[in-house]
CSV table of N, CA and C in Angstrom, one decimal:
chain,number,residue,atom,x,y,z
A,24,MET,N,-6.0,-69.3,-21.5
A,24,MET,CA,-5.8,-68.3,-20.5
A,24,MET,C,-4.4,-68.4,-19.9
A,25,LEU,N,-3.8,-69.6,-19.8
A,25,LEU,CA,-2.5,-69.7,-19.2
A,25,LEU,C,-1.4,-69.0,-19.9
A,26,PRO,N,-1.3,-69.1,-21.3
A,26,PRO,CA,-0.3,-68.3,-22.0
A,26,PRO,C,-0.4,-66.8,-21.7
A,27,ARG,N,-1.6,-66.3,-21.7
A,27,ARG,CA,-1.9,-64.9,-21.4
A,27,ARG,C,-1.4,-64.5,-20.1
A,28,MET,N,-1.5,-65.3,-19.1
A,28,MET,CA,-1.0,-65.0,-17.7
A,28,MET,C,0.5,-65.0,-17.7
A,29,ARG,N,1.2,-65.9,-18.4
A,29,ARG,CA,2.6,-65.9,-18.5
A,29,ARG,C,3.1,-64.6,-19.1
A,30,THR,N,2.5,-64.1,-20.2
A,30,THR,CA,2.8,-62.9,-20.9
A,30,THR,C,2.7,-61.7,-19.9
A,31,GLY,N,1.6,-61.7,-19.2
A,31,GLY,CA,1.3,-60.6,-18.2
A,31,GLY,C,2.3,-60.6,-17.1
A,32,PHE,N,2.7,-61.8,-16.6
A,32,PHE,CA,3.7,-62.0,-15.6
A,32,PHE,C,5.0,-61.5,-16.0
A,33,ALA,N,5.4,-61.9,-17.3
A,33,ALA,CA,6.7,-61.4,-17.8
A,33,ALA,C,6.8,-59.9,-18.0
A,34,LEU,N,5.7,-59.4,-18.4
A,34,LEU,CA,5.6,-57.9,-18.6
A,34,LEU,C,5.7,-57.2,-17.2
A,35,LEU,N,5.1,-57.8,-16.2
A,35,LEU,CA,5.1,-57.2,-14.9
A,35,LEU,C,6.6,-57.3,-14.3
A,36,VAL,N,7.3,-58.4,-14.5
A,36,VAL,CA,8.7,-58.5,-14.1
A,36,VAL,C,9.5,-57.5,-14.8
A,37,MET,N,9.4,-57.3,-16.1
A,37,MET,CA,10.2,-56.3,-16.8
A,37,MET,C,9.9,-54.9,-16.3
A,38,LEU,N,8.7,-54.6,-16.0
A,38,LEU,CA,8.4,-53.3,-15.5
A,38,LEU,C,9.0,-53.1,-14.1
A,39,LEU,N,9.0,-54.1,-13.3
A,39,LEU,CA,9.6,-54.0,-12.0
A,39,LEU,C,11.1,-53.8,-12.1
A,40,VAL,N,11.8,-54.5,-13.0
A,40,VAL,CA,13.2,-54.3,-13.2
A,40,VAL,C,13.5,-52.9,-13.6
A,41,LEU,N,12.8,-52.4,-14.6
A,41,LEU,CA,13.0,-51.1,-15.1
A,41,LEU,C,12.8,-50.0,-14.0
A,42,ALA,N,11.7,-50.2,-13.2
A,42,ALA,CA,11.4,-49.3,-12.1
A,42,ALA,C,12.5,-49.3,-11.0
A,43,ALA,N,13.1,-50.5,-10.8
A,43,ALA,CA,14.1,-50.6,-9.8
A,43,ALA,C,15.4,-49.8,-10.2
A,44,GLY,N,15.6,-49.5,-11.4
A,44,GLY,CA,16.7,-48.7,-11.8
A,44,GLY,C,18.0,-49.5,-11.7
A,45,ASP,N,18.1,-50.6,-12.5
A,45,ASP,CA,19.3,-51.4,-12.5
A,45,ASP,C,20.6,-50.7,-13.0
A,46,GLY,N,20.5,-49.5,-13.4
A,46,GLY,CA,21.6,-48.7,-13.9
A,46,GLY,C,21.7,-48.7,-15.4
A,47,ALA,N,21.1,-49.7,-16.1
A,47,ALA,CA,21.2,-49.7,-17.5
A,47,ALA,C,20.4,-48.6,-18.2
A,48,PHE,N,19.4,-48.1,-17.5
A,48,PHE,CA,18.6,-47.1,-18.0
A,48,PHE,C,18.6,-45.8,-17.2
A,49,ALA,N,19.7,-45.6,-16.4
A,49,ALA,CA,19.9,-44.5,-15.5
A,49,ALA,C,19.9,-43.2,-16.4
A,50,ARG,N,19.5,-42.1,-15.8
A,50,ARG,CA,19.5,-40.8,-16.5
A,50,ARG,C,21.0,-40.4,-16.7
A,51,ALA,N,21.1,-39.6,-17.7
A,51,ALA,CA,22.4,-39.0,-18.1
A,51,ALA,C,22.9,-38.1,-16.9
A,52,PRO,N,24.2,-38.0,-16.7
A,52,PRO,CA,24.6,-37.1,-15.6
A,52,PRO,C,24.2,-35.7,-15.9
A,53,SER,N,23.8,-35.0,-14.8
A,53,SER,CA,23.2,-33.6,-15.1
A,53,SER,C,24.2,-32.5,-14.8
A,54,SER,N,25.4,-32.8,-14.2
A,54,SER,CA,26.4,-31.7,-14.0
A,54,SER,C,27.8,-32.3,-14.1
A,55,GLY,N,28.7,-31.3,-14.4
A,55,GLY,CA,30.1,-31.8,-14.5
A,55,GLY,C,30.9,-30.7,-15.2
A,56,LEU,N,32.0,-31.1,-15.8
A,56,LEU,CA,33.0,-30.3,-16.5
A,56,LEU,C,33.2,-30.8,-17.9
A,57,ALA,N,33.2,-29.9,-18.8
A,57,ALA,CA,33.5,-30.3,-20.2
A,57,ALA,C,34.3,-29.2,-20.9
A,58,GLY,N,35.0,-29.5,-22.0
A,58,GLY,CA,35.7,-28.5,-22.7
A,58,GLY,C,36.7,-29.1,-23.6
A,59,ARG,N,37.8,-28.3,-23.9
A,59,ARG,CA,38.8,-28.7,-24.9
A,59,ARG,C,40.2,-28.3,-24.3
A,60,VAL,N,41.2,-29.1,-24.7
A,60,VAL,CA,42.6,-28.9,-24.3
A,60,VAL,C,43.2,-28.5,-25.7
A,61,LEU,N,43.9,-27.4,-25.7
A,61,LEU,CA,44.6,-26.9,-26.9
A,61,LEU,C,46.1,-26.6,-26.6
A,62,GLU,N,46.9,-26.5,-27.6
A,62,GLU,CA,48.2,-26.0,-27.5
A,62,GLU,C,48.4,-24.8,-28.5
A,63,GLY,N,49.1,-23.8,-28.0
A,63,GLY,CA,49.3,-22.7,-28.8
A,63,GLY,C,50.3,-21.7,-28.2
A,64,PRO,N,50.9,-20.7,-28.8
A,64,PRO,CA,50.7,-20.4,-30.2
A,64,PRO,C,51.4,-21.5,-31.1
A,65,THR,N,50.9,-21.5,-32.4
A,65,THR,CA,51.5,-22.5,-33.3
A,65,THR,C,52.3,-21.9,-34.4
A,66,CYS,N,52.3,-20.6,-34.5
A,66,CYS,CA,53.1,-19.8,-35.4
A,66,CYS,C,54.0,-18.8,-34.7
A,67,PRO,N,55.2,-18.5,-35.2
A,67,PRO,CA,56.0,-17.5,-34.5
A,67,PRO,C,55.4,-16.1,-34.4
A,68,VAL,N,54.7,-15.7,-35.4
A,68,VAL,CA,54.1,-14.4,-35.5
A,68,VAL,C,52.6,-14.5,-35.7
A,69,GLU,N,51.8,-14.1,-34.7
A,69,GLU,CA,50.4,-14.1,-34.8
A,69,GLU,C,49.9,-12.8,-35.5
A,70,ARG,N,49.0,-12.9,-36.4
A,70,ARG,CA,48.5,-11.8,-37.2
A,70,ARG,C,47.0,-11.5,-36.8
A,71,VAL,N,46.6,-10.3,-37.1
A,71,VAL,CA,45.2,-9.9,-37.0
A,71,VAL,C,44.7,-9.5,-38.3
A,72,PRO,N,43.7,-10.2,-38.9
A,72,PRO,CA,43.0,-11.3,-38.3
A,72,PRO,C,43.9,-12.6,-38.3
A,73,PRO,N,43.5,-13.5,-37.4
A,73,PRO,CA,44.4,-14.7,-37.3
A,73,PRO,C,44.3,-15.6,-38.5
A,74,GLU,N,45.4,-16.2,-38.8
A,74,GLU,CA,45.5,-17.1,-39.9
A,74,GLU,C,45.0,-18.5,-39.5
A,75,PRO,N,44.1,-19.1,-40.2
A,75,PRO,CA,43.6,-20.4,-39.8
A,75,PRO,C,44.7,-21.5,-39.6
A,76,ARG,N,45.8,-21.4,-40.3
A,76,ARG,CA,46.8,-22.4,-40.1
A,76,ARG,C,47.6,-22.2,-38.8
A,77,CYS,N,47.4,-21.1,-38.2
A,77,CYS,CA,48.1,-20.8,-36.9
A,77,CYS,C,47.1,-20.9,-35.7
A,78,ALA,N,46.0,-21.5,-35.9
A,78,ALA,CA,45.0,-21.7,-34.8
A,78,ALA,C,45.6,-22.7,-33.8
A,79,PRO,N,45.3,-22.5,-32.5
A,79,PRO,CA,45.7,-23.5,-31.5
A,79,PRO,C,45.3,-24.9,-31.9
A,80,ARG,N,46.1,-25.9,-31.6
A,80,ARG,CA,45.8,-27.3,-32.0
A,80,ARG,C,45.3,-28.1,-30.8
A,81,PRO,N,44.4,-29.1,-31.1
A,81,PRO,CA,43.9,-30.0,-30.0
A,81,PRO,C,45.1,-30.7,-29.4
A,82,LEU,N,45.0,-31.1,-28.2
A,82,LEU,CA,46.1,-31.8,-27.5
A,82,LEU,C,45.5,-32.9,-26.6
A,83,ILE,N,46.1,-34.0,-26.6
A,83,ILE,CA,45.8,-35.1,-25.7
A,83,ILE,C,46.5,-34.8,-24.4
A,84,ALA,N,45.8,-34.7,-23.3
A,84,ALA,CA,46.4,-34.4,-22.0
A,84,ALA,C,45.6,-35.0,-20.9
A,85,THR,N,46.3,-35.1,-19.8
A,85,THR,CA,45.7,-35.6,-18.5
A,85,THR,C,45.4,-34.5,-17.6
A,86,LEU,N,44.1,-34.5,-17.1
A,86,LEU,CA,43.7,-33.5,-16.1
A,86,LEU,C,43.4,-34.1,-14.8
A,87,ARG,N,43.8,-33.5,-13.7
A,87,ARG,CA,43.4,-34.0,-12.4
A,87,ARG,C,42.4,-33.0,-11.8
A,88,ILE,N,41.3,-33.5,-11.3
A,88,ILE,CA,40.2,-32.6,-10.8
A,88,ILE,C,39.9,-33.0,-9.4
A,89,ARG,N,40.0,-32.0,-8.5
A,89,ARG,CA,39.8,-32.3,-7.1
A,89,ARG,C,38.8,-31.3,-6.5
A,90,ARG,N,37.8,-31.8,-5.8
A,90,ARG,CA,36.9,-30.9,-5.1
A,90,ARG,C,37.6,-30.0,-4.1
A,91,VAL,N,37.3,-28.7,-4.1
A,91,VAL,CA,38.0,-27.8,-3.2
A,91,VAL,C,37.7,-28.2,-1.7
A,92,GLY,N,38.7,-28.3,-0.9
A,92,GLY,CA,38.6,-28.7,0.5
A,92,GLY,C,38.5,-30.2,0.7
A,93,SER,N,38.5,-31.0,-0.3
A,93,SER,CA,38.4,-32.5,-0.2
A,93,SER,C,39.8,-33.1,-0.1
A,94,ARG,N,39.8,-34.2,0.7
A,94,ARG,CA,41.0,-35.0,0.9
A,94,ARG,C,41.0,-36.3,0.0
A,95,ARG,N,39.9,-36.5,-0.6
A,95,ARG,CA,39.7,-37.7,-1.5
A,95,ARG,C,40.7,-37.6,-2.7
A,96,PRO,N,41.1,-38.7,-3.2
A,96,PRO,CA,42.0,-38.7,-4.4
A,96,PRO,C,41.3,-37.9,-5.5
A,97,ALA,N,42.2,-37.2,-6.3
A,97,ALA,CA,41.7,-36.4,-7.4
A,97,ALA,C,41.2,-37.4,-8.5
A,98,LYS,N,40.2,-36.9,-9.3
A,98,LYS,CA,39.7,-37.7,-10.4
A,98,LYS,C,40.6,-37.3,-11.6
A,99,SER,N,41.1,-38.3,-12.3
A,99,SER,CA,42.0,-38.1,-13.5
A,99,SER,C,41.2,-38.4,-14.8
A,100,ILE,N,41.3,-37.5,-15.7
A,100,ILE,CA,40.6,-37.8,-17.0
A,100,ILE,C,41.6,-37.4,-18.1
A,101,ARG,N,41.4,-37.9,-19.3
A,101,ARG,CA,42.3,-37.7,-20.4
A,101,ARG,C,41.5,-37.1,-21.6
A,102,SER,N,42.0,-36.1,-22.2
A,102,SER,CA,41.3,-35.5,-23.4
A,102,SER,C,41.5,-36.5,-24.5
A,103,ARG,N,40.5,-36.4,-25.5
A,103,ARG,CA,40.6,-37.2,-26.7
A,103,ARG,C,41.5,-36.6,-27.7
A,104,ARG,N,41.7,-37.2,-28.9
A,104,ARG,CA,42.5,-36.7,-29.9
A,104,ARG,C,42.1,-35.3,-30.4
A,105,ASP,N,40.8,-35.1,-30.3
A,105,ASP,CA,40.3,-33.7,-30.7
A,105,ASP,C,40.4,-32.7,-29.6
A,106,GLY,N,41.0,-33.1,-28.5
A,106,GLY,CA,41.2,-32.2,-27.4
A,106,GLY,C,40.0,-32.1,-26.4
A,107,ARG,N,38.9,-32.7,-26.8
A,107,ARG,CA,37.7,-32.6,-26.0
A,107,ARG,C,37.7,-33.6,-24.8
A,108,PHE,N,37.0,-33.2,-23.7
A,108,PHE,CA,36.8,-34.0,-22.6
A,108,PHE,C,35.5,-33.7,-21.9
A,109,ARG,N,35.0,-34.6,-21.1
A,109,ARG,CA,33.7,-34.4,-20.4
A,109,ARG,C,33.7,-35.4,-19.2
A,110,VAL,N,33.4,-34.8,-18.0
A,110,VAL,CA,33.4,-35.7,-16.8
A,110,VAL,C,32.3,-35.2,-16.0
A,111,SER,N,31.6,-36.2,-15.4
A,111,SER,CA,30.4,-35.9,-14.5
A,111,SER,C,31.0,-35.6,-13.2
A,112,LEU,N,30.5,-34.5,-12.6
A,112,LEU,CA,30.9,-34.1,-11.2
A,112,LEU,C,29.6,-33.6,-10.5
A,113,ALA,N,29.6,-33.7,-9.2
A,113,ALA,CA,28.5,-33.1,-8.4
A,113,ALA,C,28.7,-31.6,-8.4
A,114,PRO,N,27.7,-30.9,-8.3
A,114,PRO,CA,27.8,-29.4,-8.2
A,114,PRO,C,28.8,-29.0,-7.1
A,115,GLY,N,29.5,-27.9,-7.4
A,115,GLY,CA,30.5,-27.5,-6.3
A,115,GLY,C,31.7,-26.8,-7.0
A,116,ALA,N,32.6,-26.5,-6.1
A,116,ALA,CA,33.9,-25.8,-6.5
A,116,ALA,C,35.0,-26.9,-6.7
A,117,TYR,N,35.7,-26.8,-7.8
A,117,TYR,CA,36.8,-27.8,-8.1
A,117,TYR,C,38.1,-27.0,-8.5
A,118,VAL,N,39.2,-27.7,-8.3
A,118,VAL,CA,40.5,-27.2,-8.8
A,118,VAL,C,40.9,-28.2,-9.9
A,119,VAL,N,41.2,-27.6,-11.1
A,119,VAL,CA,41.7,-28.4,-12.2
A,119,VAL,C,43.1,-28.2,-12.4
A,120,ARG,N,43.9,-29.3,-12.5
A,120,ARG,CA,45.3,-29.2,-12.7
A,120,ARG,C,45.7,-30.0,-14.0
A,121,ALA,N,46.2,-29.3,-15.0
A,121,ALA,CA,46.6,-29.9,-16.2
A,121,ALA,C,48.1,-30.5,-16.0
A,122,LEU,N,48.3,-31.7,-16.3
A,122,LEU,CA,49.6,-32.3,-16.1
A,122,LEU,C,50.5,-32.2,-17.4
A,123,PRO,N,51.8,-32.2,-17.2
A,123,PRO,CA,52.7,-32.2,-18.4
A,123,PRO,C,52.4,-33.4,-19.3
A,124,VAL,N,52.6,-33.1,-20.6
A,124,VAL,CA,52.3,-34.2,-21.6
A,124,VAL,C,53.5,-35.0,-21.9
A,125,SER,N,54.7,-34.5,-21.5
A,125,SER,CA,55.9,-35.3,-21.8
A,125,SER,C,56.9,-34.9,-20.8
A,126,SER,N,58.1,-35.5,-20.9
A,126,SER,CA,59.2,-35.2,-19.9
A,126,SER,C,59.8,-33.8,-20.2
A,127,SER,N,59.5,-33.3,-21.4
A,127,SER,CA,60.0,-31.9,-21.7
A,127,SER,C,59.1,-30.9,-21.0
A,128,PHE,N,59.7,-29.7,-20.8
A,128,PHE,CA,58.9,-28.7,-20.2
A,128,PHE,C,57.9,-28.0,-21.1
A,129,LEU,N,58.0,-28.3,-22.4
A,129,LEU,CA,57.0,-27.8,-23.4
A,129,LEU,C,56.3,-28.9,-24.1
A,130,PRO,N,55.0,-28.7,-24.4
A,130,PRO,CA,54.2,-27.6,-24.1
A,130,PRO,C,54.0,-27.5,-22.5
A,131,ARG,N,54.0,-26.2,-22.0
A,131,ARG,CA,53.8,-26.0,-20.6
A,131,ARG,C,52.4,-25.9,-20.2
A,132,PRO,N,52.0,-26.7,-19.3
A,132,PRO,CA,50.6,-26.7,-18.8
A,132,PRO,C,50.3,-25.4,-18.1
A,133,PRO,N,49.0,-25.0,-18.1
A,133,PRO,CA,48.7,-23.8,-17.4
A,133,PRO,C,48.7,-24.0,-15.9
A,134,SER,N,48.7,-23.0,-15.1
A,134,SER,CA,48.6,-23.1,-13.6
A,134,SER,C,47.2,-23.7,-13.3
A,135,PRO,N,47.2,-24.4,-12.1
A,135,PRO,CA,45.9,-25.0,-11.7
A,135,PRO,C,44.9,-23.8,-11.5
A,136,PHE,N,43.6,-24.1,-11.8
A,136,PHE,CA,42.6,-23.1,-11.7
A,136,PHE,C,41.3,-23.7,-11.1
A,137,ARG,N,40.5,-22.7,-10.5
A,137,ARG,CA,39.2,-23.1,-9.9
A,137,ARG,C,38.1,-23.0,-10.9
A,138,VAL,N,37.2,-23.9,-10.8
A,138,VAL,CA,36.0,-23.8,-11.6
A,138,VAL,C,34.8,-24.2,-10.8
A,139,GLN,N,33.7,-23.5,-11.0
A,139,GLN,CA,32.4,-23.8,-10.3
A,139,GLN,C,31.5,-24.6,-11.2
A,140,VAL,N,31.1,-25.8,-10.7
A,140,VAL,CA,30.2,-26.7,-11.5
A,140,VAL,C,28.8,-26.4,-11.0
A,141,PRO,N,28.0,-25.8,-11.8
A,141,PRO,CA,26.6,-25.5,-11.4
A,141,PRO,C,25.7,-26.7,-11.3
A,142,LYS,N,24.6,-26.6,-10.6
A,142,LYS,CA,23.6,-27.6,-10.4
A,142,LYS,C,22.9,-27.8,-11.8
A,143,GLY,N,22.8,-29.0,-12.3
A,143,GLY,CA,22.1,-29.3,-13.5
A,143,GLY,C,22.7,-28.9,-14.8
A,144,ARG,N,24.0,-28.5,-14.7
A,144,ARG,CA,24.7,-28.0,-16.0
A,144,ARG,C,26.1,-28.5,-16.0
A,145,PHE,N,26.7,-28.4,-17.1
A,145,PHE,CA,28.2,-28.6,-17.2
A,145,PHE,C,28.9,-27.3,-17.4
A,146,ALA,N,29.9,-27.1,-16.6
A,146,ALA,CA,30.8,-25.9,-16.8
A,146,ALA,C,31.7,-26.2,-18.0
A,147,ILE,N,31.9,-25.2,-18.8
A,147,ILE,CA,32.7,-25.3,-20.0
A,147,ILE,C,33.9,-24.5,-19.9
A,148,VAL,N,35.1,-25.2,-20.2
A,148,VAL,CA,36.4,-24.5,-20.0
A,148,VAL,C,37.3,-24.9,-21.3
A,149,THR,N,38.2,-24.0,-21.6
A,149,THR,CA,39.2,-24.2,-22.6
A,149,THR,C,40.6,-24.2,-21.8
A,150,ILE,N,41.4,-25.2,-21.9
A,150,ILE,CA,42.6,-25.3,-21.3
A,150,ILE,C,43.7,-25.2,-22.4
A,151,THR,N,44.6,-24.2,-22.3
A,151,THR,CA,45.6,-24.0,-23.3
A,151,THR,C,47.0,-24.2,-22.7
A,152,TYR,N,47.7,-25.1,-23.3
A,152,TYR,CA,49.1,-25.3,-23.0
A,152,TYR,C,50.0,-24.4,-23.8
A,153,ASP,N,51.0,-23.8,-23.3
A,153,ASP,CA,51.9,-22.9,-24.0
A,153,ASP,C,53.0,-23.7,-24.7
A,154,THR,N,53.1,-23.5,-26.0
A,154,THR,CA,54.1,-24.2,-26.8
A,154,THR,C,55.5,-23.5,-26.7
A,155,GLY,N,55.5,-22.3,-26.3
A,155,GLY,CA,56.8,-21.6,-26.2
A,155,GLY,C,57.2,-20.8,-27.4
A,156,ILE,N,56.4,-21.0,-28.5
A,156,ILE,CA,56.7,-20.3,-29.7
A,156,ILE,C,56.4,-18.8,-29.6
A,157,ARG,N,57.4,-18.0,-29.9
A,157,ARG,CA,57.3,-16.5,-29.8
A,157,ARG,C,57.7,-15.8,-31.0
């Protein structure tokens, strides 16, 4: 009977740890901002229909995200090699500022813009840097 009590006690301790929510099994974030960072145009003359080789390219870039009206430091995130990013944010209005990717003025980041993060969802955005190709 003693080994059975130990097993039951160990099981009870494991259940209590899981119920306490130690963070290891926390739910996935339910709201935030996700999207891609691209640079374009990539060809001097864009045609209709567009040529696949002239499609905007993914770009690694840093974004600063600040809640509208907040004095707290902005959250900085960096897009991956494929240009994608995802950040958890509480629902609300935010300002997204794309930072320059080099000391050169090109590719030029877009102007800061507002985005509304809905409750229980991720807002999806595409951020396009201007390459200056005309």
